[in-house]
CSV table of C-alpha atoms in Angstrom, one decimal:
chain,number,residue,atom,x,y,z
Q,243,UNK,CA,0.0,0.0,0.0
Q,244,UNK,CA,1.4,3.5,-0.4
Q,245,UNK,CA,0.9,6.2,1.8
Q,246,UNK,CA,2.6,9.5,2.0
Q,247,UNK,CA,2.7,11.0,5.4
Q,248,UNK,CA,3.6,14.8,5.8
Q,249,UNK,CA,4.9,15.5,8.8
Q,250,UNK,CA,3.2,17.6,11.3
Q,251,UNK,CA,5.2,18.0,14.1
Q,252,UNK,CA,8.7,18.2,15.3
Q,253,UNK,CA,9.4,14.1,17.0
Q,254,UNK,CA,11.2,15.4,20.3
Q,255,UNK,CA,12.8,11.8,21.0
Q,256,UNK,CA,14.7,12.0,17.9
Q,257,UNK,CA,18.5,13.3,19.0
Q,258,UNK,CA,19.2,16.9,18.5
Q,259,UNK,CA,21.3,16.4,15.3
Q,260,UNK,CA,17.9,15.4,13.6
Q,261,UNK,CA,16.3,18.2,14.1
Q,262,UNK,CA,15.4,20.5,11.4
Q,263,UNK,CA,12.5,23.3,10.3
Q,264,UNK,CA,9.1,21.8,9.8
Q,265,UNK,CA,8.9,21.8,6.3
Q,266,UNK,CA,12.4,19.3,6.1
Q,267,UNK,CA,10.3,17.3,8.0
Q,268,UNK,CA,8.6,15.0,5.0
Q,269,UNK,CA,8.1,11.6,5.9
Q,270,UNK,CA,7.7,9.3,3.0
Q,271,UNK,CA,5.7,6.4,4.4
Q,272,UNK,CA,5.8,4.6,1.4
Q,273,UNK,CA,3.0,2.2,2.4
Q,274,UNK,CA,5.8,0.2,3.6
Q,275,UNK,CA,9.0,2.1,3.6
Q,276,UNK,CA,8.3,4.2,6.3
Q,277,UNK,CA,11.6,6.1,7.4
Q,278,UNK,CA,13.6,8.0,10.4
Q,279,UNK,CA,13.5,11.6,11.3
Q,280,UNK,CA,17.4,11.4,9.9
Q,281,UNK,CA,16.6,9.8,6.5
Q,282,UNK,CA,13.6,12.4,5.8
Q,283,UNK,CA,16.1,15.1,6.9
Q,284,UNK,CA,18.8,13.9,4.2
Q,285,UNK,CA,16.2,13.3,1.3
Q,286,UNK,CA,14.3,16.0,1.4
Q,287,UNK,CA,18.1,18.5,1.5
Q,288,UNK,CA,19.2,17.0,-1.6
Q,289,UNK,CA,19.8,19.2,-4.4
Q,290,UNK,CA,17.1,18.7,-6.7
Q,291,UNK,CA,19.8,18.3,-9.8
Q,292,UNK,CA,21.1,15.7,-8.0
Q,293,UNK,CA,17.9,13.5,-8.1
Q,294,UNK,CA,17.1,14.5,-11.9
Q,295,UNK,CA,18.7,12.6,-15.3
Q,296,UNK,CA,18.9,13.9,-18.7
Q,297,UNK,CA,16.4,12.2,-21.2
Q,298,UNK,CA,19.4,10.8,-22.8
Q,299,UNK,CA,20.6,9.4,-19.9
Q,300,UNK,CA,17.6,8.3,-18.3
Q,301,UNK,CA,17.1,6.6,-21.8
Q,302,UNK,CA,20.6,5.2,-21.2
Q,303,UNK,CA,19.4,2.9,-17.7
Q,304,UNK,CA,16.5,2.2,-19.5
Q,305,UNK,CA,18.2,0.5,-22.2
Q,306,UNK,CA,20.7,-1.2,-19.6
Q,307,UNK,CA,17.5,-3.1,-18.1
Q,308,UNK,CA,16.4,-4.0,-21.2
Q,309,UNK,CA,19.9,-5.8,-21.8
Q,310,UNK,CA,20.1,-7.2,-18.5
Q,311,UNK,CA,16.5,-9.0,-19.1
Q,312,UNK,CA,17.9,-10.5,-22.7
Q,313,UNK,CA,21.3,-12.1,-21.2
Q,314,UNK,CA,19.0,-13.1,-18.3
Q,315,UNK,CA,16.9,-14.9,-21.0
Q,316,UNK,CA,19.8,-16.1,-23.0
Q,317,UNK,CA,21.2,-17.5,-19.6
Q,318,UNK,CA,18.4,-19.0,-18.8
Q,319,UNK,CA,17.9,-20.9,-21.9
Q,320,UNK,CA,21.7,-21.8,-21.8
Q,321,UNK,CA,21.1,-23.4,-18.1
Q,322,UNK,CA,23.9,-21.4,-17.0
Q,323,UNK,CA,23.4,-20.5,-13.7
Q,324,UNK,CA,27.2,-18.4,-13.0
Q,325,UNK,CA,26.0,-16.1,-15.6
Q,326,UNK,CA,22.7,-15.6,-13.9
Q,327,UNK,CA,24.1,-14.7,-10.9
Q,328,UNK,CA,26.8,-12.3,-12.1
Q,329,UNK,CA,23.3,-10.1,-12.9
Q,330,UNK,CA,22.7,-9.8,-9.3
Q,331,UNK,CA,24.5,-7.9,-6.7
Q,332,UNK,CA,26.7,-9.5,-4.0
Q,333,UNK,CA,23.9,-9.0,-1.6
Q,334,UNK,CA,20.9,-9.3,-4.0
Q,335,UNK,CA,17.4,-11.0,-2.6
Q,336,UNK,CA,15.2,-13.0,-4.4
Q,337,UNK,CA,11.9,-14.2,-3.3
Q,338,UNK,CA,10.2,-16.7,-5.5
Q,339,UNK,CA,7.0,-17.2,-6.7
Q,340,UNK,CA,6.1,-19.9,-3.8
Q,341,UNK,CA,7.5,-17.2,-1.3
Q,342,UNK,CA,11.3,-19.4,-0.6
Q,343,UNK,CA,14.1,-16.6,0.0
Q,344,UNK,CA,17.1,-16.5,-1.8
Q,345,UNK,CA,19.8,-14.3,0.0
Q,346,UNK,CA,23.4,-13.4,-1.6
Q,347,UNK,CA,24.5,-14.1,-5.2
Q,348,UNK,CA,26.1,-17.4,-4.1
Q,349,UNK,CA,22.9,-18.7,-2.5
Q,350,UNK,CA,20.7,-17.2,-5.7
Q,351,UNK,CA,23.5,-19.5,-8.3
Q,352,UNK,CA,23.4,-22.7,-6.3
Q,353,UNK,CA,19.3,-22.5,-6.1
Q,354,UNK,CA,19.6,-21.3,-10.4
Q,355,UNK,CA,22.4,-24.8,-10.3
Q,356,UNK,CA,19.9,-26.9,-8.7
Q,357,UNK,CA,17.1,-25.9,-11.0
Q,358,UNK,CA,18.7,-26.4,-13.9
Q,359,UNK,CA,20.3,-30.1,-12.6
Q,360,UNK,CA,16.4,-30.8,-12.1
Q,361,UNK,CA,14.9,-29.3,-15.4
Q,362,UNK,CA,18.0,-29.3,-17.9
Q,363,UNK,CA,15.7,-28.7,-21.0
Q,364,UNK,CA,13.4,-25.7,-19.2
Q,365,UNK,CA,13.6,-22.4,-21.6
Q,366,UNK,CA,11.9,-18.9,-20.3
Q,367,UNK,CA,10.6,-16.5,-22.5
Q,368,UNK,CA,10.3,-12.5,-20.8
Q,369,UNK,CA,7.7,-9.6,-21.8
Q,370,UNK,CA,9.2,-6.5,-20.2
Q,371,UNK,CA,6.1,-4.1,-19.4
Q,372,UNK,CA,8.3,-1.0,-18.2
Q,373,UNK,CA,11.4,0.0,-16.5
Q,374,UNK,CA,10.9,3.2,-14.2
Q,375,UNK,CA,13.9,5.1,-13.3
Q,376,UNK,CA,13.5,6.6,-9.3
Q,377,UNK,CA,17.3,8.2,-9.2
Q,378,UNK,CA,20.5,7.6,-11.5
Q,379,UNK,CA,21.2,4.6,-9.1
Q,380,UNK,CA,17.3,3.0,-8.7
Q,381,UNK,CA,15.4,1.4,-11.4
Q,382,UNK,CA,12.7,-0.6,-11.1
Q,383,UNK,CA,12.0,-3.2,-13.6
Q,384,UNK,CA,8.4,-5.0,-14.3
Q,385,UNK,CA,7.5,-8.0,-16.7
Q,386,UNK,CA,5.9,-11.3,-17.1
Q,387,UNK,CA,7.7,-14.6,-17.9
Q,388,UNK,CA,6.6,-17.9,-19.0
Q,389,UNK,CA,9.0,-20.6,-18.1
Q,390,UNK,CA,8.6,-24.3,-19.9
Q,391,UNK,CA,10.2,-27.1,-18.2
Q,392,UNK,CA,10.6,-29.1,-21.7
Q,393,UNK,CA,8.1,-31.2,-24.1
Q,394,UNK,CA,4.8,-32.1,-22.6
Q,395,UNK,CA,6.0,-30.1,-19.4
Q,396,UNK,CA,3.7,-27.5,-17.8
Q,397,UNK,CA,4.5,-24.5,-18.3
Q,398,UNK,CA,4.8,-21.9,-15.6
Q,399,UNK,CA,3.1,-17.9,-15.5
Q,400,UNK,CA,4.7,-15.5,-13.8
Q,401,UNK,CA,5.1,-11.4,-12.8
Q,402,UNK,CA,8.3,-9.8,-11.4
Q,403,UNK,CA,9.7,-6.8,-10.0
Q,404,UNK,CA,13.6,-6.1,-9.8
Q,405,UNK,CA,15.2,-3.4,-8.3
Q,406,UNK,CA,18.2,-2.3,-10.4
Q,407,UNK,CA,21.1,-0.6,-8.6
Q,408,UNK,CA,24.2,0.7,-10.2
Q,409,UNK,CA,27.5,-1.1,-9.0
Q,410,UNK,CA,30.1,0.8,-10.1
Q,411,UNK,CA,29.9,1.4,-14.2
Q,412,UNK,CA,27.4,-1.6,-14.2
Q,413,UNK,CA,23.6,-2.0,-13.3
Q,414,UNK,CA,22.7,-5.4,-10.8
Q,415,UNK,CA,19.6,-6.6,-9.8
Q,416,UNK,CA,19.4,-6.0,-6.2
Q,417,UNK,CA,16.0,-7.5,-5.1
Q,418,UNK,CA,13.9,-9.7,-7.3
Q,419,UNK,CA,10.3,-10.9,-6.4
Q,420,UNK,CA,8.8,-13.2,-8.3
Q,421,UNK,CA,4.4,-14.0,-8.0
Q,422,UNK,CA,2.4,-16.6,-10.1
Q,423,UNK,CA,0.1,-14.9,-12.7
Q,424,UNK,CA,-3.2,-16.2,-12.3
Q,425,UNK,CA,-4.6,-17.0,-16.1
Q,426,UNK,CA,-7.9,-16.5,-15.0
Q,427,UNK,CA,-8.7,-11.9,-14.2
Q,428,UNK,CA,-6.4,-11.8,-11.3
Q,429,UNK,CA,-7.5,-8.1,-10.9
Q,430,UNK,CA,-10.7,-9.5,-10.1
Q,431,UNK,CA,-10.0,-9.8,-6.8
Q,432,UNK,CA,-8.6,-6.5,-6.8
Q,433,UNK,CA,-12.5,-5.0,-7.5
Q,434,UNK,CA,-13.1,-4.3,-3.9
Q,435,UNK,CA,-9.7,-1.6,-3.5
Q,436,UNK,CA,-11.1,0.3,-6.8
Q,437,UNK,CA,-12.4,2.7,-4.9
Q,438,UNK,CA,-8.4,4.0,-4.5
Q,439,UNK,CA,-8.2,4.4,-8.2
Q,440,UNK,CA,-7.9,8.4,-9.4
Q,441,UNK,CA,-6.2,11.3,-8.3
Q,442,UNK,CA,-5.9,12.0,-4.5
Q,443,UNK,CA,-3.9,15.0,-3.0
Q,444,UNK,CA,-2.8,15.9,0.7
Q,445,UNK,CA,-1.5,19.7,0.7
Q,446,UNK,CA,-0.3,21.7,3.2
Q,447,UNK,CA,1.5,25.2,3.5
Q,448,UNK,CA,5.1,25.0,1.8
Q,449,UNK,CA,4.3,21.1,0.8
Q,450,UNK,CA,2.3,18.5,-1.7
Q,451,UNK,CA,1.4,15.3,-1.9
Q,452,UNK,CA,0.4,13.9,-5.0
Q,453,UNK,CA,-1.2,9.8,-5.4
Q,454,UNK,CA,-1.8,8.4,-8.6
Q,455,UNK,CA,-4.1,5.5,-8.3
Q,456,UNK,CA,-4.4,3.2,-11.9
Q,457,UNK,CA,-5.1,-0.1,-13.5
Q,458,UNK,CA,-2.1,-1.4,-15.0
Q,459,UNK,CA,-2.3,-2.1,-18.6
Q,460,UNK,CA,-3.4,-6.1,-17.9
Q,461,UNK,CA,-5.7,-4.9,-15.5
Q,462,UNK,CA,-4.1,-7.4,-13.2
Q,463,UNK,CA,-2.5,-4.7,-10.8
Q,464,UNK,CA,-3.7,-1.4,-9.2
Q,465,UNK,CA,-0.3,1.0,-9.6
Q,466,UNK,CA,0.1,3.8,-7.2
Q,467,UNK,CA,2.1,6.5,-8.3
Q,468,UNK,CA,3.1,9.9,-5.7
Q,469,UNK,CA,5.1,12.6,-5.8
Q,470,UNK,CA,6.3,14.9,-3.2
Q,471,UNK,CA,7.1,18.6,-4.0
Q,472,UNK,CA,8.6,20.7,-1.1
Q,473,UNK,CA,8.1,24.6,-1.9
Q,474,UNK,CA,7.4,24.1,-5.3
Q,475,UNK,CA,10.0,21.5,-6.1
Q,476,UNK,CA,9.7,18.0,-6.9
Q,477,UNK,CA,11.6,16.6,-3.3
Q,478,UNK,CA,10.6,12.6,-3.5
Q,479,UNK,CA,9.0,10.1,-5.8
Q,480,UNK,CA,7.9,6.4,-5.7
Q,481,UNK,CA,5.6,3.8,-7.1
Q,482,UNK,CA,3.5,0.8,-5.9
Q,483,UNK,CA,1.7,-1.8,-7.1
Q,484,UNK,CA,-1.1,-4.3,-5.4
Q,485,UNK,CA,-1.8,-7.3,-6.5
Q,486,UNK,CA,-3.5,-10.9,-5.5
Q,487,UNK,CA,-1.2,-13.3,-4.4
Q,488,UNK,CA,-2.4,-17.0,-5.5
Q,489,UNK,CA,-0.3,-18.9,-3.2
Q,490,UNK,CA,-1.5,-16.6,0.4
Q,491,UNK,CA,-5.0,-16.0,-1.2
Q,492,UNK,CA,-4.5,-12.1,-0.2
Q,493,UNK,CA,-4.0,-9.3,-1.6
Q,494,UNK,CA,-0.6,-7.7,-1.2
Q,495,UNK,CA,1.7,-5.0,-1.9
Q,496,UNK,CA,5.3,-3.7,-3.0
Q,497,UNK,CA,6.2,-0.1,-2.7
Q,498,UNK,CA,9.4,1.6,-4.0
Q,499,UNK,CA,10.8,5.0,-3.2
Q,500,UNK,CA,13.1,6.8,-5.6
Q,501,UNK,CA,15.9,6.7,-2.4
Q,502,UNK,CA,16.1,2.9,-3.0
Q,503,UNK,CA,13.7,1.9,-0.4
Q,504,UNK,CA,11.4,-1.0,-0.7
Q,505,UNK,CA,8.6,-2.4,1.2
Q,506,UNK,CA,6.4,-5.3,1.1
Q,507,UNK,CA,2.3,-5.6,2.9
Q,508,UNK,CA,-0.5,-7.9,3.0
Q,509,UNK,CA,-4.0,-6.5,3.1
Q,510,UNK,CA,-6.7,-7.2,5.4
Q,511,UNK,CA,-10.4,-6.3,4.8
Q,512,UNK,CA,-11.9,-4.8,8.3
Q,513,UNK,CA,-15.4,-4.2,9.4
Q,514,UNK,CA,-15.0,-0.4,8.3
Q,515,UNK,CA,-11.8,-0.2,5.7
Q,516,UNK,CA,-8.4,-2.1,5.0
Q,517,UNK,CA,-5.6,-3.2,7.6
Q,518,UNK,CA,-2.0,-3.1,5.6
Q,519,UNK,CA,0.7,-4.6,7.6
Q,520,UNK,CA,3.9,-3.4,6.3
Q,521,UNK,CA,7.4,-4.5,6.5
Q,522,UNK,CA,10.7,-3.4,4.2
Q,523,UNK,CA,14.1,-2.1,4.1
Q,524,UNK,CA,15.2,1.8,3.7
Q,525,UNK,CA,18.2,2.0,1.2
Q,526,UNK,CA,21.6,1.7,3.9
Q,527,UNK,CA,19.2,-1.8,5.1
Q,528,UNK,CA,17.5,-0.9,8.2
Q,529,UNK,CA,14.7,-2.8,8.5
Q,530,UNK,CA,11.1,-1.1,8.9
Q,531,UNK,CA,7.7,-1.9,9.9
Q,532,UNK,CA,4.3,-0.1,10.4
Q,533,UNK,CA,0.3,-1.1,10.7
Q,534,UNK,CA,-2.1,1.0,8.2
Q,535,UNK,CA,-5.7,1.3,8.6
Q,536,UNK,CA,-7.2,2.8,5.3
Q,537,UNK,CA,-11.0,4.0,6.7
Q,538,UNK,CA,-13.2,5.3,3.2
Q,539,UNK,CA,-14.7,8.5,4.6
Q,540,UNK,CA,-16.9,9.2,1.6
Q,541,UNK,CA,-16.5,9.2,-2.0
Q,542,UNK,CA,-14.0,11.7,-2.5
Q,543,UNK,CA,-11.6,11.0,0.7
Q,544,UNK,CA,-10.3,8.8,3.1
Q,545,UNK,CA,-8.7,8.3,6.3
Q,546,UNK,CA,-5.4,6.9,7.5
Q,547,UNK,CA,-3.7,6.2,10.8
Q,548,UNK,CA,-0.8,4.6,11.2
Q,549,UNK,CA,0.4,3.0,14.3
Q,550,UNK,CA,3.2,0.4,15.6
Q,551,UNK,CA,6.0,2.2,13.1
Q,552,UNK,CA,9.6,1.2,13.9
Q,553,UNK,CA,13.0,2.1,11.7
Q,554,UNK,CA,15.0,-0.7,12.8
Q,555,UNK,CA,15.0,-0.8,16.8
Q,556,UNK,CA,13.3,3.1,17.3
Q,557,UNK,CA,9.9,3.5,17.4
Q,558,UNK,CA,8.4,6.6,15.4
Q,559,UNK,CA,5.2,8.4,16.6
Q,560,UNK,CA,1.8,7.4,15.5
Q,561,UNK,CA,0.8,9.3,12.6
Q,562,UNK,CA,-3.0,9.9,10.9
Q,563,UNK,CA,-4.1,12.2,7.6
Q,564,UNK,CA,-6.9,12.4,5.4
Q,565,UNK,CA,-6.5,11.8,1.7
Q,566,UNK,CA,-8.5,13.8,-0.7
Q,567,UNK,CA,-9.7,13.1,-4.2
Q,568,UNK,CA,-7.8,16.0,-6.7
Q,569,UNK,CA,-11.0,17.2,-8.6
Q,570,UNK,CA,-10.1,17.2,-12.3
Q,571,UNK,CA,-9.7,20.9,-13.8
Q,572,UNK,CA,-11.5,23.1,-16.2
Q,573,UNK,CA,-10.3,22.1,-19.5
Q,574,UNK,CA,-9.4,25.4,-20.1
Q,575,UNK,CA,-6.9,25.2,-17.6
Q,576,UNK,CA,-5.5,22.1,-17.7
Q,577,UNK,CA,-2.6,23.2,-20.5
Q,578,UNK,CA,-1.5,26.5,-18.0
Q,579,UNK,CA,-1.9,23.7,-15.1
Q,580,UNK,CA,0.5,21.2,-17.2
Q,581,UNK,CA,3.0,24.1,-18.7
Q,582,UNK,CA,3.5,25.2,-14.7
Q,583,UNK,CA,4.3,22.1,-13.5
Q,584,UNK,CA,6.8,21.8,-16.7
Q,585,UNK,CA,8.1,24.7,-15.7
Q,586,UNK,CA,8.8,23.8,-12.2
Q,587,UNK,CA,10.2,20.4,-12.6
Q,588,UNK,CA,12.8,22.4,-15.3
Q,589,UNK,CA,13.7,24.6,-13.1
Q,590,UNK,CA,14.5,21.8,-10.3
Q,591,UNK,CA,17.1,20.6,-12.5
């Protein structure tokens, strides 16, 4: 689940060396990724150049993915797992499709060896959907795969997401989670969150908060986009995307943020709303946690409180806001609304 939580107040347990005015104070709670006073201090005093890429080099990463998904292919079909795992970073993750975690390149090669001893004929074949940059070192990559274990074999269905990181001159995938694609409307059983789709905003004084709320082009995932502008310029970005998972018959969640934090959530249905428990990692690998309740007010806003949030051993206050639904502009304003916000994000590089 992703939600954005501005912050309100000044936390007075966090050490001295934290503090900073209100309006550094932007807590990204990522629907999973919820971070420290310190972390919210650092991303939101970046320069905004710093976070930006040219077209041509953003075009660059993309094309980097797309490279890394062919030799992953090609080594694949080859059964070679060494050249698998030379894709993934030392310390990569990857979670398969019956939930089994896979942790450090050597562990993800001998599981790949082990596979391929079992299945020597199997062959994958990959559909890349997208590949969405966050910052020069994050990109997140999102595709389907169908995997055949040989002649008269079944043959296996399957979304990912991989986090791409650059190591050095090279891009690795860092995490990698793999879910079974249901052949029969998964995003059926995502009918009952559809009241999230459109666009919602939470603004305050010298800050926005933008949500993005979409089907996905299968219609087998609701994608959550936000944005996060601090006195006009663009300060934080991220993207989720909620899905049914086949194997826990629930619905669940991964959220990324464009500082390299990740978070995963399952989704419970309550007697007046939604209860997202929410675990991930920020970017330097402190683990975090945090319970959501999601309460629909009426149609055009919603309520939600957030309690039990820790960044690693420290726990953070409680937090609650209320979402609103952006109304859509006058259609004659809606090229002055687009030019400003052009304008802006030029002039934050």
């Amino acid at each position: 689940m992703l939600q954005l939580f501005l912050r309100r107040k000044i936390m007075h347990h966090f050490d001295s060396d934290c503090y900073v005015p209100r309006h550094r104070l932007i807590f990204l709670i990522v629907t999973l990724a919820s971070h420290d006073a310190c972390w919210a201090q650092e991303a939101a005093s970046v320069e905004p150049e710093e976070n930006q890429l040219s077209e041509s080099s953003e075009a660059a990463v993309r094309n980097a993915i797309r490279k890394s998904a062919e030799d992953y292919a090609t080594s694949f079909n080859d059964g070679n797992a060494q050249s698998i795992a030379e894709l993934y970073s030392e310390n990569a993750e990857l979670i398969d499709a019956a939930g089994n975690v896979f942790l450090g390149r050597d562990s993800i090669q001998q599981e790949y060896a082990a596979f391929f001893d079992s299945h020597p004929n199997a062959t994958i074949s990959i559909e890349l959907e997208e590949v969405h940059v966050l910052s020069p070192g994050v990109a997140v990559e999102r595709g389907r795969a169908e995997t055949k274990l040989g002649d008269g074999q079944p043959v296996a269905h399957s979304r990912y997401t991989a986090i791409h990181g650059r190591v050095g001159e090279s891009w690795k995938m860092l995490h990698v989670v793999d879910v079974d694609a249901e052949p029969a409307e998964p995003g059926a059983n995502l009918e009952q969150l559809s009241w999230l789709i459109g666009q919602w905003v939470d603004e305050d004084r010298d800050s926005l908060v933008e949500i993005d709320c979409y089907w996905d082009p299968g219609g087998s995932f609701l994608i959550r986009d936000f944005k996060v502008r601090v006195e006009g310029l663009l300060a934080a970005s991220g993207t989720e995307r909620i899905g049914w998972d086949p194997l826990r018959k629930e619905i669940r969640s991964w959220a990324f943020d464009s500082e390299g934090g990740h978070t995963e959530a399952s989704w419970k249905s309550t007697s007046d709303g939604w209860m997202v428990d929410a675990r991930g990692f920020r970017a330097d690998g402190e683990p975090t946690k945090a319970t959501y309740l999601l309460t629909p007010m009426k149609k055009d806003a919603y309520h939600v409180a957030s309690t039990a949030r820790f960044a690693g051993q420290l726990r953070l206050d409680d937090l609650d806001m209320t979402i609103v639904r952006n109304p859509p502009l006058p259609r004659a304003n809606q090229d002055t609304a687009r030019s400003l916000t052009e304008q802006t994000e030029t002039a934050a590089e």
